[in-house]
PDB file of N, CA, C and O in Angstrom:
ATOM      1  N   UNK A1432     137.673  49.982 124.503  1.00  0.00           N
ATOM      2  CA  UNK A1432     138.474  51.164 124.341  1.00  0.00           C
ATOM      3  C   UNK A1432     137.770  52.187 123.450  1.00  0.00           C
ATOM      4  O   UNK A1432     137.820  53.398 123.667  1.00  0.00           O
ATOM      5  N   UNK A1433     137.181  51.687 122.542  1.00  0.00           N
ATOM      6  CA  UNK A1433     136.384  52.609 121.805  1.00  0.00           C
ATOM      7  C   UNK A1433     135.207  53.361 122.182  1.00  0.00           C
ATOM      8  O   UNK A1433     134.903  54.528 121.933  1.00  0.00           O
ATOM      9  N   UNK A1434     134.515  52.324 122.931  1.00  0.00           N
ATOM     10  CA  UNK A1434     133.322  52.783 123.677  1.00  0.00           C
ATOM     11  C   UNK A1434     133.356  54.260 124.529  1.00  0.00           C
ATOM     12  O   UNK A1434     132.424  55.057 124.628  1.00  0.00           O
ATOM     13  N   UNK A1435     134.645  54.370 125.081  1.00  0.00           N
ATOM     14  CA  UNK A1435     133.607  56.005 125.425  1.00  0.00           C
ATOM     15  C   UNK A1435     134.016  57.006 124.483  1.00  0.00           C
ATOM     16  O   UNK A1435     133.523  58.134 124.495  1.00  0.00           O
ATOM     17  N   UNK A1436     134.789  56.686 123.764  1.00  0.00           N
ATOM     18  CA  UNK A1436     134.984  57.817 122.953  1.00  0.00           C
ATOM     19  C   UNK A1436     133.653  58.105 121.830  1.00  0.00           C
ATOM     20  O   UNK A1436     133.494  59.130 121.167  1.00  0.00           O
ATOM     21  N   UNK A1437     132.791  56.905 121.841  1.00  0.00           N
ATOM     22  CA  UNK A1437     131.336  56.875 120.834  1.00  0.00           C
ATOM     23  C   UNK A1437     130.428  57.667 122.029  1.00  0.00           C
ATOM     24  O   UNK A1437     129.712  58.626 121.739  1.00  0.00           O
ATOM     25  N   UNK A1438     130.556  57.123 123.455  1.00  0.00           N
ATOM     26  CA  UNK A1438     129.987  57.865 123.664  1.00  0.00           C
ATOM     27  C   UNK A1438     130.151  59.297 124.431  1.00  0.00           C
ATOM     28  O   UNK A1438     129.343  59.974 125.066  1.00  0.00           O
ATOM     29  N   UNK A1439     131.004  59.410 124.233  1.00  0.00           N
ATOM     30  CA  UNK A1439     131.739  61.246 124.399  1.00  0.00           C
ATOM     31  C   UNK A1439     131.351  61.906 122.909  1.00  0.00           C
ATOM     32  O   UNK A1439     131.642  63.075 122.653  1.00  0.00           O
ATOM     33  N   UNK A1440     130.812  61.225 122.160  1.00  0.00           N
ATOM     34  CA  UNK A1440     130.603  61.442 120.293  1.00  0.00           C
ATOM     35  C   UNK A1440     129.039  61.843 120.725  1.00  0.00           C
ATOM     36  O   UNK A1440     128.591  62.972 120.525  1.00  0.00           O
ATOM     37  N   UNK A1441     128.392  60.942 121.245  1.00  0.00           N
ATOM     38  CA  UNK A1441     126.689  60.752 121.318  1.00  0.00           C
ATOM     39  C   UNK A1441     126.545  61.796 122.179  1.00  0.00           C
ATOM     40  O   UNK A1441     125.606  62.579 122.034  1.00  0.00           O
ATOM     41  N   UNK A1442     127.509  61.946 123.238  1.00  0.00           N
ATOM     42  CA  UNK A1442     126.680  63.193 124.357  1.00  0.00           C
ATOM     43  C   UNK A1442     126.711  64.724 123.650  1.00  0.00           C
ATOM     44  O   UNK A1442     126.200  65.775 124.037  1.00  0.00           O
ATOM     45  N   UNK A1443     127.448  64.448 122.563  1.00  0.00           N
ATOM     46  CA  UNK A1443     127.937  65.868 122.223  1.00  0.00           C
ATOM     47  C   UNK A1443     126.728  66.163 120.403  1.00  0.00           C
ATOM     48  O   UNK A1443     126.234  67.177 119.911  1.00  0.00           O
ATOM     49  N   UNK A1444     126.726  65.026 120.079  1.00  0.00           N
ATOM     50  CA  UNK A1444     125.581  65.089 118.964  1.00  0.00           C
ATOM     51  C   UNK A1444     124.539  65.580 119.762  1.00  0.00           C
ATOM     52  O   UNK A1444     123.984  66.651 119.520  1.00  0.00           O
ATOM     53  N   UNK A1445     124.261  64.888 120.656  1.00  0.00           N
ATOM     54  CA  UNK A1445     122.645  65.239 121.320  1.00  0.00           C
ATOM     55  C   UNK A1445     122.594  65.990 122.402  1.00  0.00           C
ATOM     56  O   UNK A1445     122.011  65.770 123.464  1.00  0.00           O
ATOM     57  N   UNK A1446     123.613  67.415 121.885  1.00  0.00           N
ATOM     58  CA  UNK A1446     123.544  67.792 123.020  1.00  0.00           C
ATOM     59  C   UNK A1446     122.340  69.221 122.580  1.00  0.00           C
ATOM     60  O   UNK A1446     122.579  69.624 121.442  1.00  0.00           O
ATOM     61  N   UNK A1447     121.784  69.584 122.909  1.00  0.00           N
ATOM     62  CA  UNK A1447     120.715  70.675 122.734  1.00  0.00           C
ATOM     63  C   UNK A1447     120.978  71.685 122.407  1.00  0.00           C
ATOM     64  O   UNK A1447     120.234  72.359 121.696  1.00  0.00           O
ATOM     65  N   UNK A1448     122.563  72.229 123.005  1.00  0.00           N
ATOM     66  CA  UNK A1448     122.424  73.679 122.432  1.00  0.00           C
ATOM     67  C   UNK A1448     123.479  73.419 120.958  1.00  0.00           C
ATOM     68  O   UNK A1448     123.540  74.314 120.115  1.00  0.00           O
ATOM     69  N   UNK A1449     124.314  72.035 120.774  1.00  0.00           N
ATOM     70  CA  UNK A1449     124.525  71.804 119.608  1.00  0.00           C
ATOM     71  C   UNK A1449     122.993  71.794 118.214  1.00  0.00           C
ATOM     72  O   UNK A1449     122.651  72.287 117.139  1.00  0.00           O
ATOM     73  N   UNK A1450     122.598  70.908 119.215  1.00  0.00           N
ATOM     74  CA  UNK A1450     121.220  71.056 117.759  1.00  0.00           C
ATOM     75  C   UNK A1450     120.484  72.142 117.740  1.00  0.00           C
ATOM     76  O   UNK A1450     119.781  72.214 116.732  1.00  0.00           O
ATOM     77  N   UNK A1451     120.349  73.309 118.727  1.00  0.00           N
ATOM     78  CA  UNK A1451     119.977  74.424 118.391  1.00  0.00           C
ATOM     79  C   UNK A1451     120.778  75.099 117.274  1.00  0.00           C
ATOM     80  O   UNK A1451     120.215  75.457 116.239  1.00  0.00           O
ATOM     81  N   UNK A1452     122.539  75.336 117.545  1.00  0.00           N
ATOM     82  CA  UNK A1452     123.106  75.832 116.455  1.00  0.00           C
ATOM     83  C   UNK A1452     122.975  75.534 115.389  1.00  0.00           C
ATOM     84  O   UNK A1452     122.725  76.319 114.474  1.00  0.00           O
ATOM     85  N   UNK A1453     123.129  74.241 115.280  1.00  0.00           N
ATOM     86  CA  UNK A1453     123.269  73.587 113.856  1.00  0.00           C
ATOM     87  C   UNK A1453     121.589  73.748 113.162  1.00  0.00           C
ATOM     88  O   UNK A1453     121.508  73.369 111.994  1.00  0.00           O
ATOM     89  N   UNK A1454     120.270  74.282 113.811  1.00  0.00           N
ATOM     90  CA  UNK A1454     119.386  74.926 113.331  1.00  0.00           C
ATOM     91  C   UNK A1454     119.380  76.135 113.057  1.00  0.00           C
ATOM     92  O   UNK A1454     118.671  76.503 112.120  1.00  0.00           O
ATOM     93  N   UNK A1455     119.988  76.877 113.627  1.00  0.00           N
ATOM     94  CA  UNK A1455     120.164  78.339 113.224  1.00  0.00           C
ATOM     95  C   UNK A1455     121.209  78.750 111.726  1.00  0.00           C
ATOM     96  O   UNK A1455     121.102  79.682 110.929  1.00  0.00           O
ATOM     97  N   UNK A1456     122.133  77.687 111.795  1.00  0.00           N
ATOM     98  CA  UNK A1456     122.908  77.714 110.726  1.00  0.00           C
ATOM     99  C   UNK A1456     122.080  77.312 109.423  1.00  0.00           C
ATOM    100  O   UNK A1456     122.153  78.086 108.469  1.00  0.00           O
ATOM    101  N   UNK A1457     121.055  75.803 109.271  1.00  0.00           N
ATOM    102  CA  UNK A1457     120.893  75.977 108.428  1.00  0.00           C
ATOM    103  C   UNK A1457     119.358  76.833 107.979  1.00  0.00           C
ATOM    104  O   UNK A1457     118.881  76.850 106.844  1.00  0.00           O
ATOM    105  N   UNK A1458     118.804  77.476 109.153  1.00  0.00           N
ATOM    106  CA  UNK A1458     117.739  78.103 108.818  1.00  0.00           C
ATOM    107  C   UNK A1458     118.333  79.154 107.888  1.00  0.00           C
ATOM    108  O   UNK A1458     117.819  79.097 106.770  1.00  0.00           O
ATOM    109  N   UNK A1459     119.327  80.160 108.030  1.00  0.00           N
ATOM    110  CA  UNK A1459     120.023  81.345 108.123  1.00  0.00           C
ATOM    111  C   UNK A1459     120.568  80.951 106.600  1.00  0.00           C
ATOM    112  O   UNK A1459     120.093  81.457 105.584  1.00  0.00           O
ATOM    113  N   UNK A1460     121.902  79.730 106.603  1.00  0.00           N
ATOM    114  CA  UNK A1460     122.295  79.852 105.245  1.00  0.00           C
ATOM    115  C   UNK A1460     121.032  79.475 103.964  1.00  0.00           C
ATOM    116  O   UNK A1460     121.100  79.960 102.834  1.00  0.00           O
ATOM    117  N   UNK A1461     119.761  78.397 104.478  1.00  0.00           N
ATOM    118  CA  UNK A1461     118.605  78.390 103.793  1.00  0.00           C
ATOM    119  C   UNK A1461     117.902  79.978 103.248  1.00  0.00           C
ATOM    120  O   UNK A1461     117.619  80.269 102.086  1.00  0.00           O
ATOM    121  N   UNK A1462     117.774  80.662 104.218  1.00  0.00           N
ATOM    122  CA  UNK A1462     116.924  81.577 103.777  1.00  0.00           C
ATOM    123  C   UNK A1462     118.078  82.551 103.083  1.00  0.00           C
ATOM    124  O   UNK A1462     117.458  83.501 102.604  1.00  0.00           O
ATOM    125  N   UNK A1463     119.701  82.733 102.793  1.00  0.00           N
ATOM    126  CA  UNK A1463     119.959  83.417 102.193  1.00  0.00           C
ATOM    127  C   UNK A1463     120.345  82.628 100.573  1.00  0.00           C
ATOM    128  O   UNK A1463     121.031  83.257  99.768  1.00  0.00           O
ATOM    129  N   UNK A1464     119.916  81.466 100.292  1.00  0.00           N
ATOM    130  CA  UNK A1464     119.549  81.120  98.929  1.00  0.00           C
ATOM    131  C   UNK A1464     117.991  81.340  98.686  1.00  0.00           C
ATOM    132  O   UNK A1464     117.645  81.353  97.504  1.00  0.00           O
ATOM    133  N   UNK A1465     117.151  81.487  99.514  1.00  0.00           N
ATOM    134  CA  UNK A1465     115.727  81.392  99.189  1.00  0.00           C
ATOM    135  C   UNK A1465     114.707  82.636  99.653  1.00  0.00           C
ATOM    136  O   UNK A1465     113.524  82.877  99.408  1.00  0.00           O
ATOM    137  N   UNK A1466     115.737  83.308 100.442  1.00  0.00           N
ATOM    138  CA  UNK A1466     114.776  84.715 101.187  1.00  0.00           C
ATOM    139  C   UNK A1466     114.054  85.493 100.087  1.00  0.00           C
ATOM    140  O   UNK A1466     112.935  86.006 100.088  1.00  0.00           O
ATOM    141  N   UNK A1467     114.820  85.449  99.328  1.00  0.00           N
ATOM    142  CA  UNK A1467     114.790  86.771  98.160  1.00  0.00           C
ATOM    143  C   UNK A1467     112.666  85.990  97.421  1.00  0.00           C
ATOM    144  O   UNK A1467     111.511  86.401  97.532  1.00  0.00           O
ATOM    145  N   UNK A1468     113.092  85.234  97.010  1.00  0.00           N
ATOM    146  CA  UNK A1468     111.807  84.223  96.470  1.00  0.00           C
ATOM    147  C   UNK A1468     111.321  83.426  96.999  1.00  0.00           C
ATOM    148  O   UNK A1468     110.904  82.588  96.198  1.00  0.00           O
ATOM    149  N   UNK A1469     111.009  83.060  98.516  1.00  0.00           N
ATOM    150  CA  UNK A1469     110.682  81.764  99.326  1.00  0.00           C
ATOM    151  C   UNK A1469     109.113  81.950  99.177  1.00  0.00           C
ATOM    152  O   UNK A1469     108.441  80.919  99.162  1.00  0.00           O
ATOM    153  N   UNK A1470     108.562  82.999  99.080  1.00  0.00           N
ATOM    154  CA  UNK A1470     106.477  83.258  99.052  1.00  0.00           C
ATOM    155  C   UNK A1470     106.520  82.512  97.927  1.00  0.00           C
ATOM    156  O   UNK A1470     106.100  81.358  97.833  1.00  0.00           O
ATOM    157  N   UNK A1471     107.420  83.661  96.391  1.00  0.00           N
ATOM    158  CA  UNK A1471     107.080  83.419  95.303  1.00  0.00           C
ATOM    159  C   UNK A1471     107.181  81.749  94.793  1.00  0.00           C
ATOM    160  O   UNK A1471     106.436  81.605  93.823  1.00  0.00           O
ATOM    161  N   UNK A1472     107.571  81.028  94.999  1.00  0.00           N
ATOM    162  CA  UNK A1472     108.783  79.764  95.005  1.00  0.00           C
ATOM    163  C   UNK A1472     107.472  78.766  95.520  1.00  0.00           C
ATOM    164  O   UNK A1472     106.899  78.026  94.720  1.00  0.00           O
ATOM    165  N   UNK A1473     107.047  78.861  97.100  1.00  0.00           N
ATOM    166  CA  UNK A1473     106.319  78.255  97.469  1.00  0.00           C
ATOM    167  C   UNK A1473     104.902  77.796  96.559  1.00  0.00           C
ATOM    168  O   UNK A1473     104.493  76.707  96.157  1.00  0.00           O
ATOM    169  N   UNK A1474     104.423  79.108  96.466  1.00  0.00           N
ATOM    170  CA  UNK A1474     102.630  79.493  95.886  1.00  0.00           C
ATOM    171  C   UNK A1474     102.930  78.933  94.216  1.00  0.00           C
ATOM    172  O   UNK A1474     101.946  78.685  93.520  1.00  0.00           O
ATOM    173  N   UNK A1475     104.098  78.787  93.736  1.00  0.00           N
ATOM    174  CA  UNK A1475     104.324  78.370  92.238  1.00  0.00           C
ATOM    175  C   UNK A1475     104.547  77.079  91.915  1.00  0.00           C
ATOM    176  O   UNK A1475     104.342  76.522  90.837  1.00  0.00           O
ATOM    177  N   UNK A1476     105.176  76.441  93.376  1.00  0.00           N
ATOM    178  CA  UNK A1476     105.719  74.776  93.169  1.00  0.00           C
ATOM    179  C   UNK A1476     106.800  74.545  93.025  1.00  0.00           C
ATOM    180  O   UNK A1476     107.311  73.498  92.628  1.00  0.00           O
ATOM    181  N   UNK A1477     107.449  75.853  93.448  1.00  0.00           N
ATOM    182  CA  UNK A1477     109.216  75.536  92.709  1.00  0.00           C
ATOM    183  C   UNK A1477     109.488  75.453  94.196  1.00  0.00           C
ATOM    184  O   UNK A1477     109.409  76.332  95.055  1.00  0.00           O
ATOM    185  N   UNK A1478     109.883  73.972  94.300  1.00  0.00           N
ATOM    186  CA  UNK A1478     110.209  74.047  95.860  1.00  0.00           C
ATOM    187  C   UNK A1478     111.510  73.581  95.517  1.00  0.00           C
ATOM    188  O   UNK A1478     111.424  73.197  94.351  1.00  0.00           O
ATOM    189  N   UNK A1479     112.788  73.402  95.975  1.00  0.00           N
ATOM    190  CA  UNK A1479     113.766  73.042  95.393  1.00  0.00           C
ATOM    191  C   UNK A1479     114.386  72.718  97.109  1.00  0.00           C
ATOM    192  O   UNK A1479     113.606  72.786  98.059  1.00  0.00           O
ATOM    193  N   UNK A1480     115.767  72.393  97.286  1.00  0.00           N
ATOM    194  CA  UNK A1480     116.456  71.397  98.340  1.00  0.00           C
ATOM    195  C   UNK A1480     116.776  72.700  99.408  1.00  0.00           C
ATOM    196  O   UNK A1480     117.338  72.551 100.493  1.00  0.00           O
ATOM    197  N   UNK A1481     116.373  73.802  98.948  1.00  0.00           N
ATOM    198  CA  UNK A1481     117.027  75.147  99.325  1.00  0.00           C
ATOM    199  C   UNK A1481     115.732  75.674 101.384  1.00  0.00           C
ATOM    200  O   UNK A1481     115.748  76.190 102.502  1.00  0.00           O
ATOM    201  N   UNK A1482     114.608  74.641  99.909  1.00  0.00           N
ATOM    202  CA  UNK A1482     113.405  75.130 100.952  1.00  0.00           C
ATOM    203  C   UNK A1482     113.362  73.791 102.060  1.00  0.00           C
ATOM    204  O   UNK A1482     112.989  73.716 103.231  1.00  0.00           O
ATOM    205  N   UNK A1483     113.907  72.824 101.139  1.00  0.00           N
ATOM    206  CA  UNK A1483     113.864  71.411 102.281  1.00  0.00           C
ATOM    207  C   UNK A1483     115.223  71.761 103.567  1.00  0.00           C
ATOM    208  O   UNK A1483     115.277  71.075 104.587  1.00  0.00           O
ATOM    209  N   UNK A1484     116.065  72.713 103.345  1.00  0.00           N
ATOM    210  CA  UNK A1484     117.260  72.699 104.095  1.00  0.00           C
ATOM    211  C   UNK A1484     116.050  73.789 105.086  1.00  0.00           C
ATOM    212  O   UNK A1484     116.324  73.877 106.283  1.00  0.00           O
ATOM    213  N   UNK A1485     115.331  74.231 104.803  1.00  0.00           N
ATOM    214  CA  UNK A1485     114.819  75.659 105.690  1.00  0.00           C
ATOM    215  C   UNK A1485     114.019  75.089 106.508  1.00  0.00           C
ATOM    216  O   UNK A1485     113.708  75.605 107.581  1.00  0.00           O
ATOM    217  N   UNK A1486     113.569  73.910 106.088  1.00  0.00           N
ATOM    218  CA  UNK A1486     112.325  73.012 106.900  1.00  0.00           C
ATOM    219  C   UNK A1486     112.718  72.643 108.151  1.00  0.00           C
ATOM    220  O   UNK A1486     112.310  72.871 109.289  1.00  0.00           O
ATOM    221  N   UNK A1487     113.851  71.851 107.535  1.00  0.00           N
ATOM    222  CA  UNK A1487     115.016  71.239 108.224  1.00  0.00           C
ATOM    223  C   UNK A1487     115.376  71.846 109.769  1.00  0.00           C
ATOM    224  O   UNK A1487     115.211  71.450 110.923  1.00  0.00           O
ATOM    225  N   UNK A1488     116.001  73.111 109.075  1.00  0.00           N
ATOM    226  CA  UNK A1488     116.789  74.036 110.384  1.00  0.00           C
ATOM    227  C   UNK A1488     115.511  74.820 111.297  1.00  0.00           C
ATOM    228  O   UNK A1488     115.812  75.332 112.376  1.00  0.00           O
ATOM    229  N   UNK A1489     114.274  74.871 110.866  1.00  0.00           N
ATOM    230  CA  UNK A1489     112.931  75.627 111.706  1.00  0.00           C
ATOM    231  C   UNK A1489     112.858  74.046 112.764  1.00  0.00           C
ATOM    232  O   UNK A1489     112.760  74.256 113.973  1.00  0.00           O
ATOM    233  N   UNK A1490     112.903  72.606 112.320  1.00  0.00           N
ATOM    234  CA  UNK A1490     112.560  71.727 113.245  1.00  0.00           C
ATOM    235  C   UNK A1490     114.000  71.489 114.044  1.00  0.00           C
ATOM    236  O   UNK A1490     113.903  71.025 115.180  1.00  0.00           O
ATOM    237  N   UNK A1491     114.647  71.628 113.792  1.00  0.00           N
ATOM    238  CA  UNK A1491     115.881  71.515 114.730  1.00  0.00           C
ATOM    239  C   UNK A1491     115.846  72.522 115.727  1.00  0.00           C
ATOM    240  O   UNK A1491     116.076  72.306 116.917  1.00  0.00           O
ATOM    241  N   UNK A1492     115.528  73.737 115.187  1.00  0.00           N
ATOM    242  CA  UNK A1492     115.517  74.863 116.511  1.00  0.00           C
ATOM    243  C   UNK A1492     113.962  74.618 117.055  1.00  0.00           C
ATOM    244  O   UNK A1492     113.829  75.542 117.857  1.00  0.00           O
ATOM    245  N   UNK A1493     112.906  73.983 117.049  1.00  0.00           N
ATOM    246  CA  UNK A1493     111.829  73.663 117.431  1.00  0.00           C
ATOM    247  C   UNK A1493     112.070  72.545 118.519  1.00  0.00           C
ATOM    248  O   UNK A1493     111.578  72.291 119.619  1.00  0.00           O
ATOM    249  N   UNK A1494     112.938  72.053 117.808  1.00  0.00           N
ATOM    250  CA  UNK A1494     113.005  70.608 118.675  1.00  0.00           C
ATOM    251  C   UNK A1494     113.932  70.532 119.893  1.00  0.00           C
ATOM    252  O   UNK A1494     114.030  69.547 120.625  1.00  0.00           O
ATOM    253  N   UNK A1495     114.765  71.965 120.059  1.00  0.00           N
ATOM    254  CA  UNK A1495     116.060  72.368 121.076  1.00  0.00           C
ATOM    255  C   UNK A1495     115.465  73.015 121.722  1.00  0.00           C
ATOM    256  O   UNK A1495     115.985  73.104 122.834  1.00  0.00           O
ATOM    257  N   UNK A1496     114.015  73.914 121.561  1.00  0.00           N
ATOM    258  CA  UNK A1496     113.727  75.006 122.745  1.00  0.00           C
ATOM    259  C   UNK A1496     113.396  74.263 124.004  1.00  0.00           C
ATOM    260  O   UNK A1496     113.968  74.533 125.060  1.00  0.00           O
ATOM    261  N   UNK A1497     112.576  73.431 123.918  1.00  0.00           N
ATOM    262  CA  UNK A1497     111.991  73.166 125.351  1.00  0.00           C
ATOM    263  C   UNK A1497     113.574  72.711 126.315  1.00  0.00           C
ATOM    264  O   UNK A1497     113.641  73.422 127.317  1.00  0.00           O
ATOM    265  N   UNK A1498     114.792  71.710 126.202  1.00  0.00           N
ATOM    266  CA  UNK A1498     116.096  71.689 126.622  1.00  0.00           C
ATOM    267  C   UNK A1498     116.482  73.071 127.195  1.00  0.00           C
ATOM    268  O   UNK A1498     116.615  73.370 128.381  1.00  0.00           O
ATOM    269  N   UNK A1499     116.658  73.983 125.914  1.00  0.00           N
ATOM    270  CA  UNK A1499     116.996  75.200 126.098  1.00  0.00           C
ATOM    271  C   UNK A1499     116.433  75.505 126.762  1.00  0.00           C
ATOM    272  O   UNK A1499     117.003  75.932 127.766  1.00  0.00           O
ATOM    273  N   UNK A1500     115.465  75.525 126.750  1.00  0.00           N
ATOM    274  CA  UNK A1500     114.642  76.892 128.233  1.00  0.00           C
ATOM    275  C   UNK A1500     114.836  76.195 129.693  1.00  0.00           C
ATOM    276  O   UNK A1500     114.655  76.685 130.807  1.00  0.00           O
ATOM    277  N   UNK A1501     115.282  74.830 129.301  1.00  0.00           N
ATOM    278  CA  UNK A1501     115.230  73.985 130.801  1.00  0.00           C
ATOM    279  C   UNK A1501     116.600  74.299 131.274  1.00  0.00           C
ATOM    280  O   UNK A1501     116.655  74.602 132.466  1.00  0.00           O
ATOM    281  N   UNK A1502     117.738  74.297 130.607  1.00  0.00           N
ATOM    282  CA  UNK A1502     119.262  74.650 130.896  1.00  0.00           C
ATOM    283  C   UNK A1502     118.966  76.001 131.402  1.00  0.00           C
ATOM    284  O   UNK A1502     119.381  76.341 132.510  1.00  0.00           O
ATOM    285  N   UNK A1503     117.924  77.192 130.281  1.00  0.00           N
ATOM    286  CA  UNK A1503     118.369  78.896 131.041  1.00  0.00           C
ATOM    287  C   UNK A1503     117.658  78.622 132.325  1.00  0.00           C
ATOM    288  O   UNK A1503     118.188  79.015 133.365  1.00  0.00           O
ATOM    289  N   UNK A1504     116.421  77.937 132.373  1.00  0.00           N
ATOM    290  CA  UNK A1504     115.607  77.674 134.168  1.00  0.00           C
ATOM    291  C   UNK A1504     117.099  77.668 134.959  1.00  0.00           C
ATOM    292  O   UNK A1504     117.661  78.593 135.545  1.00  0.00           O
ATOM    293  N   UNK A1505     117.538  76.220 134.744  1.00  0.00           N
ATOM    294  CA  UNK A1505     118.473  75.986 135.833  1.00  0.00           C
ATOM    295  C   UNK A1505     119.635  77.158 135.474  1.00  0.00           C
ATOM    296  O   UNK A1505     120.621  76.422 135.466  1.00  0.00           O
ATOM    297  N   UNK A1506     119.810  77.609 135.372  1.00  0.00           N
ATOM    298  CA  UNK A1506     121.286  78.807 136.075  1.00  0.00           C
ATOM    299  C   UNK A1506     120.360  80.101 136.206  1.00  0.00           C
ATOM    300  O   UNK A1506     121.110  81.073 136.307  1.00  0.00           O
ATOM    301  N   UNK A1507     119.398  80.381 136.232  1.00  0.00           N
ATOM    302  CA  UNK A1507     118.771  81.529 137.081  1.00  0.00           C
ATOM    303  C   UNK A1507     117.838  81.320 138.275  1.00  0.00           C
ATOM    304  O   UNK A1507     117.554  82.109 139.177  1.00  0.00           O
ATOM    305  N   UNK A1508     117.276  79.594 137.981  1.00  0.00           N
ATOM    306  CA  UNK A1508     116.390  79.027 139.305  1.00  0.00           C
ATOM    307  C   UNK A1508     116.928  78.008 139.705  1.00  0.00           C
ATOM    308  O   UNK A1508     116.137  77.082 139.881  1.00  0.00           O
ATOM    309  N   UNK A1509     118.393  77.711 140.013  1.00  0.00           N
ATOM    310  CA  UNK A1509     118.864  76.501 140.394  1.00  0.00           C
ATOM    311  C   UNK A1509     118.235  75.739 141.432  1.00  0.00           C
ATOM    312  O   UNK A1509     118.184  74.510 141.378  1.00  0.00           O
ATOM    313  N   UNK A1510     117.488  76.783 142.899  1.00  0.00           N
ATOM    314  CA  UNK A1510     116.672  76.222 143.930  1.00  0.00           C
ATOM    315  C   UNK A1510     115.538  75.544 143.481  1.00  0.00           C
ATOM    316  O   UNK A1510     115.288  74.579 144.203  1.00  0.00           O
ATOM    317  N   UNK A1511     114.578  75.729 142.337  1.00  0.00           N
ATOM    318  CA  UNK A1511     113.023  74.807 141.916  1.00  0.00           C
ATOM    319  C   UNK A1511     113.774  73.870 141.104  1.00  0.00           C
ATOM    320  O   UNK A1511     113.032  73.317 140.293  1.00  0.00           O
ATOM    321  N   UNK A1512     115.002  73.489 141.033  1.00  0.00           N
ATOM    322  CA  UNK A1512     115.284  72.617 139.813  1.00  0.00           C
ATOM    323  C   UNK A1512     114.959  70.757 140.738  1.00  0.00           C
ATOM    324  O   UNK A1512     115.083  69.717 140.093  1.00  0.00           O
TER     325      UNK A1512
END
């Protein structure tokens, strides 16, 4: 009984354009604690959890494009799919 509801849980964690958002969110709220000083911050050593959240959200949206571009293929080239 539990089982599909884990996996109605799993299709929706891994779903691509979820982990795209959830990269854009934390690229976005990252760089507005760190935009202001992220050069200065870097080149000095002051790296703090601000720059690890920014790392974070650049590989999440890295790791959703190739999905992404395969989902926009299919609804403008549904025939080569």
């Amino acid at each position: 009984m539990m089982f599909p509801f884990l996996k109605k849980v799993e299709s929706w964690v891994r779903n691509q354009w979820v982990d795209a958002s959830v990269g854009f969110i934390l690229l976005f709220t990252a760089l507005s604690d760190t935009g202001d000083t992220l050069f200065d911050d870097v080149m000095s050593g002051n790296v703090g959890t601000s720059h690890g959240v920014l790392v974070l959200g650049l590989a999440h949206i890295i790791r959703s494009i190739p999905p992404v571009l395969h989902s926009i293929g299919l609804i403008f080239y549904p025939e080569e799919a």
